[in-house]
Amino acid sequence: MKPVPAESTPVALVTGASRGIGRALAEHLLARGYQVVGCSRGDADWTDDRYLHLRADVADESDVKSLCREIKRRHGRLDVVINSAAVASTNHLLLTPAASVETMLRVNVTGTLLVSREAAKLMRKRGYGRIVNISSIAVPLQIPGQAGYVASKSAVEGLSKVMAGELAEYGITVNVIGPSPIDTDMIRGLPKEKVEQLVGKMSVRRMGTHADVANVLDFFLRPESSAVTGQVVYLGGITPA
């Protein structure tokens, strides 16, 4: 795999960049000198000279194609994709609506596939790319009440491993980060006792931080990490069940 081409500023796409982990990682990449394109279904309430925010539904194929066409038109390249856009819902299995599961699968799985597919078409032309998908420790912990969410994020992990094999010949790596609980809107929707139980199951018994996630992201993005692909890193001292 080739090192990062140095002819111009690298460009990153971050989905779900209006808030939470997506926003934090977009700001982190800006601090590292990237041009960053972020997207979400709504507008972002923050700006930067090197940041462009576009409205797009990652589960809508036409939206994703338009998004990547705009990146190509403006920048002519794409080096990094972070698939952070996600939705979650907590319900006992017996009370889980089908519509809720279908939404999670569309956004979390289909969205990740569509964005990765269209991004890879831009990346392969230059023989270089980094795709990093966001999963969750809910997968190895198999958290009760999150059957649909765990199913969707498990699918993201499986999808990522297949993509890693298919895209390696183009110099594109695909890896996954499974954050521990971080103080975001998604976690705030859980009962306090549920969050405490999650933290109690981790080896590192504290809430996660955006810096924890950014640290693993930096490793995956390094030119020297060209042989690291198809990997899932869970934070908090979590291992698969």
mmCIF file of C-alpha atoms in Angstrom:
data_model
loop_
_atom_site.group_PDB
_atom_site.id
_atom_site.type_symbol
_atom_site.label_atom_id
_atom_site.label_comp_id
_atom_site.label_asym_id
_atom_site.label_seq_id
_atom_site.Cartn_x
_atom_site.Cartn_y
_atom_site.Cartn_z
ATOM 1 C CA MET A 1 0.000 0.000 0.000
ATOM 2 C CA LYS A 2 1.171 3.486 -0.829
ATOM 3 C CA PRO A 3 1.998 6.239 1.702
ATOM 4 C CA VAL A 4 -0.211 9.310 1.899
ATOM 5 C CA PRO A 5 0.389 11.393 -1.250
ATOM 6 C CA ALA A 6 1.869 14.729 -0.197
ATOM 7 C CA GLU A 7 0.891 16.922 -3.154
ATOM 8 C CA SER A 8 -1.922 18.711 -1.298
ATOM 9 C CA THR A 9 -3.904 18.907 1.917
ATOM 10 C CA PRO A 10 -5.624 15.596 2.776
ATOM 11 C CA VAL A 11 -9.409 15.539 2.763
ATOM 12 C CA ALA A 12 -11.647 13.703 5.238
ATOM 13 C CA LEU A 13 -15.366 12.975 5.254
ATOM 14 C CA VAL A 14 -17.054 12.547 8.635
ATOM 15 C CA THR A 15 -20.683 11.443 8.779
ATOM 16 C CA GLY A 16 -22.835 12.434 11.731
ATOM 17 C CA ALA A 17 -20.551 15.435 12.203
ATOM 18 C CA SER A 18 -23.074 17.857 13.654
ATOM 19 C CA ARG A 19 -22.638 16.535 17.197
ATOM 20 C CA GLY A 20 -21.231 13.827 19.453
ATOM 21 C CA ILE A 21 -18.338 11.617 18.405
ATOM 22 C CA GLY A 22 -18.653 12.701 14.781
ATOM 23 C CA ARG A 23 -18.194 16.359 15.628
ATOM 24 C CA ALA A 24 -15.318 15.635 18.001
ATOM 25 C CA LEU A 25 -13.471 13.616 15.359
ATOM 26 C CA ALA A 26 -14.124 16.243 12.689
ATOM 27 C CA GLU A 27 -12.606 18.893 14.964
ATOM 28 C CA HIS A 28 -9.696 16.569 15.721
ATOM 29 C CA LEU A 29 -8.930 16.139 12.029
ATOM 30 C CA LEU A 30 -9.136 19.886 11.478
ATOM 31 C CA ALA A 31 -6.542 20.334 14.221
ATOM 32 C CA ARG A 32 -4.339 17.842 12.387
ATOM 33 C CA GLY A 33 -4.465 19.893 9.193
ATOM 34 C CA TYR A 34 -7.157 18.115 7.191
ATOM 35 C CA GLN A 35 -9.790 19.680 5.015
ATOM 36 C CA VAL A 36 -12.965 18.194 6.491
ATOM 37 C CA VAL A 37 -16.365 17.663 4.935
ATOM 38 C CA GLY A 38 -19.032 16.743 7.461
ATOM 39 C CA CYS A 39 -22.591 15.667 6.904
ATOM 40 C CA SER A 40 -25.785 15.029 8.817
ATOM 41 C CA ARG A 41 -29.490 15.212 8.114
ATOM 42 C CA GLY A 42 -29.600 18.709 9.607
ATOM 43 C CA ASP A 43 -27.354 21.749 9.773
ATOM 44 C CA ALA A 44 -24.326 22.006 12.048
ATOM 45 C CA ASP A 45 -24.120 24.757 14.657
ATOM 46 C CA TRP A 46 -20.364 25.108 14.346
ATOM 47 C CA THR A 47 -17.986 26.269 11.611
ATOM 48 C CA ASP A 48 -14.318 26.395 10.663
ATOM 49 C CA ASP A 49 -12.443 27.860 7.703
ATOM 50 C CA ARG A 50 -11.476 24.353 6.546
ATOM 51 C CA TYR A 51 -14.812 22.720 7.329
ATOM 52 C CA LEU A 52 -17.736 22.258 4.960
ATOM 53 C CA HIS A 53 -21.014 20.873 6.282
ATOM 54 C CA LEU A 54 -23.511 19.317 3.878
ATOM 55 C CA ARG A 55 -26.980 17.986 4.588
ATOM 56 C CA ALA A 56 -27.270 14.338 3.612
ATOM 57 C CA ASP A 57 -29.066 11.200 4.733
ATOM 58 C CA VAL A 58 -26.433 8.465 4.649
ATOM 59 C CA ALA A 59 -29.150 5.837 4.128
ATOM 60 C CA ASP A 60 -30.320 7.591 0.946
ATOM 61 C CA GLU A 61 -28.318 6.398 -2.058
ATOM 62 C CA SER A 62 -28.905 9.544 -4.102
ATOM 63 C CA ASP A 63 -27.846 11.762 -1.179
ATOM 64 C CA VAL A 64 -24.617 9.813 -0.730
ATOM 65 C CA LYS A 65 -23.769 9.961 -4.427
ATOM 66 C CA SER A 66 -24.401 13.709 -4.460
ATOM 67 C CA LEU A 67 -22.245 14.104 -1.347
ATOM 68 C CA CYS A 68 -19.276 12.346 -2.918
ATOM 69 C CA ARG A 69 -19.721 14.187 -6.211
ATOM 70 C CA GLU A 70 -19.500 17.466 -4.300
ATOM 71 C CA ILE A 71 -16.328 16.320 -2.551
ATOM 72 C CA LYS A 72 -14.819 15.400 -5.912
ATOM 73 C CA ARG A 73 -15.866 18.740 -7.423
ATOM 74 C CA ARG A 74 -14.448 20.807 -4.578
ATOM 75 C CA HIS A 75 -11.349 18.825 -3.659
ATOM 76 C CA GLY A 76 -10.697 16.245 -6.369
ATOM 77 C CA ARG A 77 -9.689 13.697 -3.749
ATOM 78 C CA LEU A 78 -10.771 11.905 -0.593
ATOM 79 C CA ASP A 79 -8.278 10.372 1.837
ATOM 80 C CA VAL A 80 -10.251 9.492 4.963
ATOM 81 C CA VAL A 81 -13.830 8.492 5.766
ATOM 82 C CA ILE A 82 -15.214 8.169 9.267
ATOM 83 C CA ASN A 83 -18.655 6.573 9.390
ATOM 84 C CA SER A 84 -19.977 7.969 12.653
ATOM 85 C CA ALA A 85 -23.634 8.616 11.787
ATOM 86 C CA ALA A 86 -25.844 6.282 13.807
ATOM 87 C CA VAL A 87 -29.154 5.948 15.576
ATOM 88 C CA ALA A 88 -29.940 3.849 18.631
ATOM 89 C CA SER A 89 -33.000 2.726 20.525
ATOM 90 C CA THR A 90 -33.395 0.915 23.841
ATOM 91 C CA ASN A 91 -36.309 -1.476 24.306
ATOM 92 C CA HIS A 92 -36.869 -4.935 25.696
ATOM 93 C CA LEU A 93 -37.117 -7.413 22.835
ATOM 94 C CA LEU A 94 -40.825 -7.954 23.504
ATOM 95 C CA LEU A 95 -41.434 -4.219 23.132
ATOM 96 C CA THR A 96 -39.124 -3.490 20.178
ATOM 97 C CA PRO A 97 -40.997 -2.014 17.194
ATOM 98 C CA ALA A 98 -40.037 -3.318 13.767
ATOM 99 C CA ALA A 99 -39.844 0.256 12.487
ATOM 100 C CA SER A 100 -37.189 1.078 15.080
ATOM 101 C CA VAL A 101 -35.028 -1.865 14.008
ATOM 102 C CA GLU A 102 -35.468 -1.011 10.344
ATOM 103 C CA THR A 103 -34.318 2.567 10.964
ATOM 104 C CA MET A 104 -31.196 1.408 12.802
ATOM 105 C CA LEU A 105 -30.339 -1.042 10.046
ATOM 106 C CA ARG A 106 -30.852 1.601 7.343
ATOM 107 C CA VAL A 107 -28.722 4.273 8.992
ATOM 108 C CA ASN A 108 -26.103 2.196 10.789
ATOM 109 C CA VAL A 109 -25.555 -0.544 8.207
ATOM 110 C CA THR A 110 -26.837 0.609 4.827
ATOM 111 C CA GLY A 111 -25.486 4.109 5.495
ATOM 112 C CA THR A 112 -22.030 2.763 6.281
ATOM 113 C CA LEU A 113 -22.066 0.601 3.148
ATOM 114 C CA LEU A 114 -23.217 3.386 0.823
ATOM 115 C CA VAL A 115 -20.758 5.989 2.108
ATOM 116 C CA SER A 116 -17.875 3.513 2.065
ATOM 117 C CA ARG A 117 -18.751 2.336 -1.447
ATOM 118 C CA GLU A 118 -18.918 5.793 -2.976
ATOM 119 C CA ALA A 119 -15.860 6.998 -1.064
ATOM 120 C CA ALA A 120 -13.827 3.990 -2.180
ATOM 121 C CA LYS A 121 -14.517 4.907 -5.803
ATOM 122 C CA LEU A 122 -12.706 8.206 -5.209
ATOM 123 C CA MET A 123 -9.927 6.662 -3.123
ATOM 124 C CA ARG A 124 -8.976 3.861 -5.496
ATOM 125 C CA LYS A 125 -8.052 6.319 -8.242
ATOM 126 C CA ARG A 126 -5.155 7.500 -6.085
ATOM 127 C CA GLY A 127 -4.352 4.098 -4.612
ATOM 128 C CA TYR A 128 -4.811 5.254 -1.045
ATOM 129 C CA GLY A 129 -7.572 5.560 1.537
ATOM 130 C CA ARG A 130 -8.558 5.060 5.149
ATOM 131 C CA ILE A 131 -12.101 4.078 6.171
ATOM 132 C CA VAL A 132 -12.854 3.964 9.897
ATOM 133 C CA ASN A 133 -16.278 2.819 11.075
ATOM 134 C CA ILE A 134 -17.701 3.427 14.537
ATOM 135 C CA SER A 135 -19.203 0.455 16.377
ATOM 136 C CA SER A 136 -19.857 0.128 20.114
ATOM 137 C CA ILE A 137 -18.931 -1.925 23.169
ATOM 138 C CA ALA A 138 -22.619 -2.823 23.188
ATOM 139 C CA VAL A 139 -21.616 -5.579 20.746
ATOM 140 C CA PRO A 140 -19.232 -7.592 22.951
ATOM 141 C CA LEU A 141 -21.192 -6.786 26.104
ATOM 142 C CA GLN A 142 -24.457 -7.882 24.432
ATOM 143 C CA ILE A 143 -26.376 -5.273 26.376
ATOM 144 C CA PRO A 144 -29.968 -6.228 27.260
ATOM 145 C CA GLY A 145 -32.500 -3.847 25.779
ATOM 146 C CA GLN A 146 -30.403 -3.074 22.721
ATOM 147 C CA ALA A 147 -31.026 -6.085 20.494
ATOM 148 C CA GLY A 148 -31.659 -4.024 17.366
ATOM 149 C CA TYR A 149 -28.736 -1.686 17.966
ATOM 150 C CA VAL A 150 -26.342 -4.542 18.738
ATOM 151 C CA ALA A 151 -27.520 -6.358 15.615
ATOM 152 C CA SER A 152 -26.858 -3.282 13.494
ATOM 153 C CA LYS A 153 -23.397 -2.629 14.923
ATOM 154 C CA SER A 154 -22.474 -6.322 14.651
ATOM 155 C CA ALA A 155 -23.400 -6.030 10.987
ATOM 156 C CA VAL A 156 -21.162 -2.962 10.658
ATOM 157 C CA GLU A 157 -18.241 -4.983 12.020
ATOM 158 C CA GLY A 158 -18.871 -7.874 9.638
ATOM 159 C CA LEU A 159 -19.318 -5.496 6.724
ATOM 160 C CA SER A 160 -16.048 -3.759 7.588
ATOM 161 C CA LYS A 161 -14.095 -7.009 7.532
ATOM 162 C CA VAL A 162 -15.455 -7.949 4.113
ATOM 163 C CA MET A 163 -14.734 -4.463 2.774
ATOM 164 C CA ALA A 164 -11.193 -4.663 4.139
ATOM 165 C CA GLY A 165 -10.546 -7.730 2.015
ATOM 166 C CA GLU A 166 -12.159 -6.316 -1.096
ATOM 167 C CA LEU A 167 -10.516 -2.890 -0.947
ATOM 168 C CA ALA A 168 -6.983 -3.865 0.084
ATOM 169 C CA GLU A 169 -5.793 -4.099 -3.522
ATOM 170 C CA TYR A 170 -6.633 -0.396 -3.953
ATOM 171 C CA GLY A 171 -4.519 0.684 -0.988
ATOM 172 C CA ILE A 172 -7.619 1.265 1.156
ATOM 173 C CA THR A 173 -7.765 0.037 4.749
ATOM 174 C CA VAL A 174 -11.016 -0.482 6.678
ATOM 175 C CA ASN A 175 -11.059 -0.641 10.471
ATOM 176 C CA VAL A 176 -13.517 -0.257 13.341
ATOM 177 C CA ILE A 177 -13.507 1.527 16.698
ATOM 178 C CA GLY A 178 -15.895 0.397 19.446
ATOM 179 C CA PRO A 179 -15.997 3.250 21.974
ATOM 180 C CA SER A 180 -16.836 2.793 25.623
ATOM 181 C CA PRO A 181 -19.703 4.971 26.946
ATOM 182 C CA ILE A 182 -19.052 8.656 26.219
ATOM 183 C CA ASP A 183 -21.156 11.573 27.431
ATOM 184 C CA THR A 184 -23.124 12.136 24.227
ATOM 185 C CA ASP A 185 -26.820 12.542 23.456
ATOM 186 C CA MET A 186 -27.044 8.805 22.723
ATOM 187 C CA ILE A 187 -25.686 7.820 26.153
ATOM 188 C CA ARG A 188 -27.733 10.494 27.943
ATOM 189 C CA GLY A 189 -30.817 8.671 26.723
ATOM 190 C CA LEU A 190 -29.927 5.640 28.848
ATOM 191 C CA PRO A 191 -30.899 5.340 32.525
ATOM 192 C CA LYS A 192 -28.044 6.328 34.850
ATOM 193 C CA GLU A 193 -27.986 2.882 36.476
ATOM 194 C CA LYS A 194 -27.622 1.254 33.040
ATOM 195 C CA VAL A 195 -24.569 3.392 32.249
ATOM 196 C CA GLU A 196 -23.045 2.570 35.641
ATOM 197 C CA GLN A 197 -23.534 -1.143 34.933
ATOM 198 C CA LEU A 198 -21.741 -0.776 31.609
ATOM 199 C CA VAL A 199 -18.785 1.021 33.151
ATOM 200 C CA GLY A 200 -18.626 -1.638 35.875
ATOM 201 C CA LYS A 201 -18.142 -4.350 33.248
ATOM 202 C CA MET A 202 -15.072 -2.683 31.757
ATOM 203 C CA SER A 203 -11.474 -3.182 32.817
ATOM 204 C CA VAL A 204 -10.957 0.589 32.688
ATOM 205 C CA ARG A 205 -13.826 1.656 34.913
ATOM 206 C CA ARG A 206 -14.474 5.174 33.769
ATOM 207 C CA MET A 207 -16.496 6.902 31.103
ATOM 208 C CA GLY A 208 -14.797 7.098 27.751
ATOM 209 C CA THR A 209 -13.674 10.341 26.136
ATOM 210 C CA HIS A 210 -13.491 11.664 22.613
ATOM 211 C CA ALA A 211 -9.713 11.735 23.063
ATOM 212 C CA ASP A 212 -9.757 7.950 23.618
ATOM 213 C CA VAL A 213 -11.429 7.484 20.247
ATOM 214 C CA ALA A 214 -9.179 10.007 18.494
ATOM 215 C CA ASN A 215 -6.111 8.165 19.778
ATOM 216 C CA VAL A 216 -7.148 4.935 18.024
ATOM 217 C CA LEU A 217 -8.214 6.897 14.955
ATOM 218 C CA ASP A 218 -4.745 8.434 14.686
ATOM 219 C CA PHE A 219 -3.216 4.962 14.708
ATOM 220 C CA PHE A 220 -5.496 3.721 11.942
ATOM 221 C CA LEU A 221 -4.786 6.824 9.823
ATOM 222 C CA ARG A 222 -0.994 6.647 10.007
ATOM 223 C CA PRO A 223 0.748 5.840 6.692
ATOM 224 C CA GLU A 224 2.687 3.219 8.676
ATOM 225 C CA SER A 225 -0.603 1.429 9.434
ATOM 226 C CA SER A 226 -0.971 0.221 5.854
ATOM 227 C CA ALA A 227 -0.921 -3.413 7.016
ATOM 228 C CA VAL A 228 -3.618 -2.815 9.650
ATOM 229 C CA THR A 229 -7.013 -3.570 8.156
ATOM 230 C CA GLY A 230 -10.156 -5.491 9.065
ATOM 231 C CA GLN A 231 -9.541 -4.842 12.770
ATOM 232 C CA VAL A 232 -11.994 -3.978 15.553
ATOM 233 C CA VAL A 233 -10.641 -2.130 18.597
ATOM 234 C CA TYR A 234 -12.936 -1.932 21.624
ATOM 235 C CA LEU A 235 -12.117 0.668 24.245
ATOM 236 C CA GLY A 236 -12.406 0.213 27.997
ATOM 237 C CA GLY A 237 -10.745 -3.164 28.217
ATOM 238 C CA ILE A 238 -13.527 -5.007 26.401
ATOM 239 C CA THR A 239 -12.984 -8.264 24.513
ATOM 240 C CA PRO A 240 -15.503 -10.167 22.372
ATOM 241 C CA ALA A 241 -17.711 -12.615 24.271
#
